[in-house]
Amino acid sequence: MKKIEAIIKPFKLDEVKAALMETGVQGMTVTETRGFGRQKGHTELYRGAEYVVDLIPKVKIEAVVPDALLEKAVIAITQSARTGRIGDGKIFVSDVADAVRIRTGERSEGAIS
Amino acid sequence: MSKWNRRAALTAALVLCALPAFAAGEATPDALEKFSAAASDLRIGVDTVWVLVTAMLVFWMNAGFALVESGLCQAKNTTNILAKNFIVFAASTISFWALGWGLMFGDGNAFAGLQGLFFLGGADNSPALGEAYAAMNPFSTTAYQGVYSAINWTPVPLWAKFFFQLVFAGTCATIVSGAVAERIKFGSFLVFSFLLVAFVYPITGHWIWGAGLLGANNFRDFAGSSVVHSVGGWAALAGILVLGPRLGKYGNDGKVHPIPGHSMTSAALGVFILWLGWFGFNPGSTMAAMNGTAIAHILVNTNMAAATGALGATVAAWVLLGKPDLSMILNGCLAGLVAITAPCAFVSIGSGAVIGLIAGVIAVLAVVGFDRVRVDDPVGALSVHLVNGIWGTLALGVFYDNDVATNIAALATGLSRGAQFLVQLKGVLYVGAFAFPFSMLFWYAIKLTMGVRVSREEEFEGLDVGEHGNQAYPDFATHASSFGGTGMPAHAEAHAIAMARTPAMAEP
């Protein structure tokens, strides 16, 4: 089992969600968040003075998937979230030790399928 | 009195010729008198409706100010700003009733009114007119007797005069609100509003509109660029200097850190409301409905300056700052309106367009300039009301047109443009020399007794909770007060709100 954390542009959420569901991913958690990368945000202008908005609004998608699904899911996110411009986001993948479906007590991959 | 009777008989006779019902043979002196009285009542009714409806438009400008000021400030201070803009008209009402009106319009000396000071308690037989103003109601047969002779030129009842003047006094007081926003104690603002409308506003008002030392010496200000806007601006400047800038606005490195307003929607709607309200402010200042040419001229001049003010600010912001910043466009429109308020009945429409255009450019430069000298004015009240109140007052001299002054304002001075300009300049200096130090005095008195500024912690957390105990937008959990003094960029906040409402987010 792997956990995918994808930080994407907020307006791409619907596309990424649809692409992930198409690959067979069963669930996800979405969070509004803020952050910056190499670009360190951008500048805005208000009443003649510039200011830096370094923490830009982003959406974070978390999904735990069976190992077999990982590559398909990562590709789906990459393709659907990409605009080709700065700020498209990042995907992080990590191992997940266990999972529990609270209602039934099912464990591991049984809990996420 | 003989002049009055003669005129009444004359006008009644003229009217009779036009009305078949009064065949020449049947017209008795009694019928003449009745007809004259009815015509007088009708005239008074029409003028009163005009004065009160335009006063209601000016009253509605309070809503405009509330929206502009709250929109250009941070979400965490919205309740506080709305509360200030709401209560300021209530305070002005009592203050102007109790003393302001008497000081402004009571008979007295060149400096202030002295008779009928309190609660409009002096003798007054309005809508009777002063001897020199018989033409304002040709059917009236009584002459004015009372202690408010400075305003006996308008053929409306005393309470109509009072309400019209009250909404102007209220406008002056509400100008202060935006300039001192996001850091002033609610109670201190309330006390200052009472003092401003009771003392400062009516005294300079007396000089100009109360037959005092300026108005009686050829100084002209048709609807209040100086009387209302400059005075409000001077009071606001004094308040800003006593308060100091908002936390985080100016860095130690000399850099300006903008604190973006939280709703451009509010701000834009507010300026539309103010633009509409100004059609009461200026045309209503005729305080009589019968000169249609004057009302139309003044209204078009008002609209013209608003339009060119907005355009001037747009171009100035685009060229000088890189983008046509909406908040600057809004300030520019208001700057044009403020600037045309004094000269609207003294200059041609073409001049009105030029006055507005210059006002819009001045507004942009002033906003940047005030920031450069670290005078923190969150909504641009100084740039709009103080700077352009002065510009409008001077522009009356620069563009003075004696024909317009005669036919539209009926207040011609006969002076050359240069001479009129010097008279206007003198008036500007007099008003500043009184309004600014006296406001300063009141602000310091308040500072020493009850304090003017909220605590540092309250300023970070927002005045909504600190001063009023609740928030303007309690459901919007995303703009937590922890974003603090630097403010949350408006676009981020708007986005956060939009995201919170996206159905996809609801069920993970």
Coordinates of C-alpha atoms in Angstrom, one line a residue, chain B residues 131-329:
Chain B
E131 CA -36.5 90.6 1.9
A132 CA -33.8 90.1 -0.8
Y133 CA -35.1 86.7 -1.8
A134 CA -38.6 87.5 -2.8
A135 CA -38.1 86.0 -6.2
M136 CA -37.7 82.5 -4.6
N137 CA -41.4 82.5 -3.9
P138 CA -43.3 85.3 -5.8
F139 CA -46.6 84.3 -4.2
S140 CA -45.5 84.7 -0.6
T141 CA -46.8 87.8 1.2
T142 CA -44.9 87.5 4.4
A143 CA -41.3 88.5 5.1
Y144 CA -38.8 86.4 7.1
Q145 CA -38.6 87.2 10.8
G146 CA -36.3 85.1 13.0
V147 CA -32.8 84.4 14.1
Y148 CA -31.6 82.0 11.3
S149 CA -31.4 84.7 8.6
A150 CA -28.3 83.2 6.9
I151 CA -30.6 80.5 5.5
N152 CA -33.7 82.6 4.9
W153 CA -33.2 82.5 1.1
T154 CA -34.8 79.1 0.7
P155 CA -38.6 78.8 0.6
V156 CA -38.9 75.7 2.8
P157 CA -39.9 75.1 6.4
L158 CA -37.3 75.1 9.1
W159 CA -37.3 71.4 9.7
A160 CA -36.6 70.8 6.0
K161 CA -33.7 73.1 6.2
F162 CA -32.5 71.3 9.3
F163 CA -32.7 67.9 7.8
F164 CA -30.9 68.9 4.6
Q165 CA -28.1 70.5 6.6
L166 CA -28.0 67.6 9.0
V167 CA -27.2 65.1 6.3
F168 CA -24.3 67.3 5.2
A169 CA -22.9 67.5 8.8
G170 CA -23.3 63.7 9.0
T171 CA -21.3 63.3 5.8
C172 CA -18.5 65.4 7.2
A173 CA -18.3 63.2 10.3
T174 CA -18.4 59.9 8.5
I175 CA -15.3 60.9 6.4
V176 CA -13.3 60.5 9.5
S177 CA -14.4 56.9 10.1
G178 CA -12.4 55.4 7.1
A179 CA -9.2 57.3 7.8
V180 CA -8.9 56.1 11.4
A181 CA -10.2 52.6 10.7
E182 CA -8.7 49.3 11.9
R183 CA -7.1 50.8 15.1
I184 CA -9.4 53.3 16.8
K185 CA -11.5 52.6 19.9
F186 CA -15.2 52.6 19.1
G187 CA -16.1 54.8 22.0
S188 CA -13.4 57.3 21.2
F189 CA -14.6 57.6 17.7
L190 CA -18.2 58.2 18.9
V191 CA -17.1 61.0 21.2
F192 CA -15.1 62.7 18.5
S193 CA -18.0 62.5 16.1
F194 CA -20.2 64.4 18.7
L195 CA -17.5 67.0 19.1
L196 CA -16.8 67.4 15.4
V197 CA -20.5 68.0 14.5
A198 CA -21.2 70.2 17.6
F199 CA -18.2 72.5 17.3
V200 CA -15.7 72.2 14.4
Y201 CA -18.1 71.6 11.5
P202 CA -20.6 74.3 12.3
I203 CA -18.1 77.1 13.0
T204 CA -16.3 76.8 9.7
G205 CA -19.7 76.2 8.2
H206 CA -20.9 79.5 9.7
W207 CA -18.0 81.3 8.1
I208 CA -19.0 80.1 4.7
W209 CA -22.7 79.3 4.7
G210 CA -23.8 81.2 7.8
A211 CA -23.0 84.7 6.5
G212 CA -19.7 84.6 8.4
L213 CA -16.3 86.0 7.6
L214 CA -15.7 84.0 4.4
G215 CA -19.1 83.8 2.7
A216 CA -19.7 87.5 3.3
N217 CA -16.4 88.3 1.5
N218 CA -16.9 86.6 -1.9
F219 CA -15.7 83.2 -0.9
R220 CA -17.8 80.6 -2.6
D221 CA -18.5 76.9 -1.9
F222 CA -21.7 75.8 -3.5
A223 CA -22.3 72.4 -1.9
G224 CA -19.3 71.9 0.5
S225 CA -15.9 71.0 -1.0
S226 CA -14.6 73.0 1.9
V227 CA -17.5 73.1 4.3
V228 CA -18.0 69.4 4.3
H229 CA -15.1 67.6 2.7
S230 CA -12.0 69.6 3.7
V231 CA -13.2 69.9 7.2
G232 CA -13.9 66.2 7.4
G233 CA -10.4 65.7 5.9
W234 CA -8.7 67.9 8.3
A235 CA -10.4 66.1 11.2
A236 CA -9.3 62.8 9.7
L237 CA -5.7 63.9 9.3
A238 CA -5.5 65.0 12.9
G239 CA -7.0 61.6 13.9
I240 CA -4.4 59.7 11.8
L241 CA -1.5 61.7 13.3
V242 CA -2.7 61.1 16.9
L243 CA -3.3 57.4 16.2
G244 CA -0.3 56.5 14.1
P245 CA -0.2 53.9 11.4
R246 CA -1.7 50.4 11.6
L247 CA 0.7 47.7 12.9
G248 CA 2.8 46.3 10.1
K249 CA 1.9 48.9 7.5
Y250 CA 5.4 50.5 7.3
G251 CA 8.5 48.4 7.7
N252 CA 11.6 49.6 9.4
D253 CA 13.3 49.5 6.0
G254 CA 11.0 52.2 4.9
K255 CA 9.0 49.8 2.8
V256 CA 5.2 50.1 2.5
H257 CA 3.4 46.8 3.3
P258 CA 0.0 47.0 1.7
I259 CA -2.9 45.8 3.7
P260 CA -5.4 44.8 1.0
G261 CA -9.1 45.5 1.4
H262 CA -11.3 42.4 1.9
S263 CA -14.1 43.1 -0.6
M264 CA -13.8 45.0 -3.8
T265 CA -17.5 44.1 -4.4
S266 CA -18.5 46.1 -1.3
A267 CA -16.2 49.0 -2.2
A268 CA -17.5 49.3 -5.8
L269 CA -21.1 49.1 -4.7
G270 CA -20.4 51.7 -2.1
V271 CA -19.0 54.1 -4.7
F272 CA -22.0 53.6 -6.9
I273 CA -24.2 54.5 -4.0
L274 CA -22.1 57.6 -3.3
W275 CA -22.2 58.7 -6.9
L276 CA -26.0 58.4 -6.8
G277 CA -26.1 60.2 -3.5
W278 CA -24.1 63.1 -4.9
F279 CA -27.0 63.8 -7.3
G280 CA -28.7 64.9 -4.1
F281 CA -25.7 66.5 -2.6
N282 CA -25.0 69.1 -5.3
P283 CA -28.3 69.6 -7.2
G284 CA -30.2 69.6 -3.9
S285 CA -28.0 72.4 -2.6
T286 CA -30.2 74.8 -4.7
M287 CA -32.6 74.1 -1.9
A288 CA -35.4 75.0 -4.2
A289 CA -36.9 73.2 -7.2
M290 CA -38.0 76.0 -9.5
N291 CA -34.8 76.8 -11.4
G292 CA -34.7 73.7 -13.6
T293 CA -31.8 75.0 -15.6
A294 CA -29.7 75.3 -12.5
I295 CA -30.6 71.8 -11.2
A296 CA -29.8 70.2 -14.6
H297 CA -26.5 72.1 -15.0
I298 CA -25.4 71.2 -11.5
L299 CA -26.4 67.5 -11.9
V300 CA -24.6 67.1 -15.3
N301 CA -21.5 68.9 -13.9
T302 CA -21.5 66.5 -11.0
N303 CA -21.8 63.5 -13.2
M304 CA -19.1 64.8 -15.6
A305 CA -16.5 65.3 -12.8
A306 CA -17.3 61.8 -11.4
A307 CA -16.7 60.3 -14.9
T308 CA -13.5 62.2 -15.7
G309 CA -12.3 61.6 -12.1
A310 CA -12.7 57.8 -12.6
L311 CA -11.0 58.0 -16.0
G312 CA -8.2 60.2 -14.7
A313 CA -7.4 57.8 -11.9
T314 CA -7.6 54.9 -14.3
V315 CA -5.0 56.4 -16.6
A316 CA -2.8 57.7 -13.8
A317 CA -2.8 54.3 -12.0
W318 CA -2.1 52.4 -15.2
V319 CA 0.7 54.7 -16.3
L320 CA 2.3 55.4 -12.9
L321 CA 1.7 52.2 -11.0
G322 CA 1.5 49.6 -13.8
K323 CA -2.1 48.4 -13.3
P324 CA -5.5 50.1 -13.3
D325 CA -6.1 49.3 -9.6
L326 CA -9.8 49.3 -8.9
S327 CA -9.4 50.9 -5.5
M328 CA -7.7 53.8 -7.2
I329 CA -10.4 54.1 -9.8

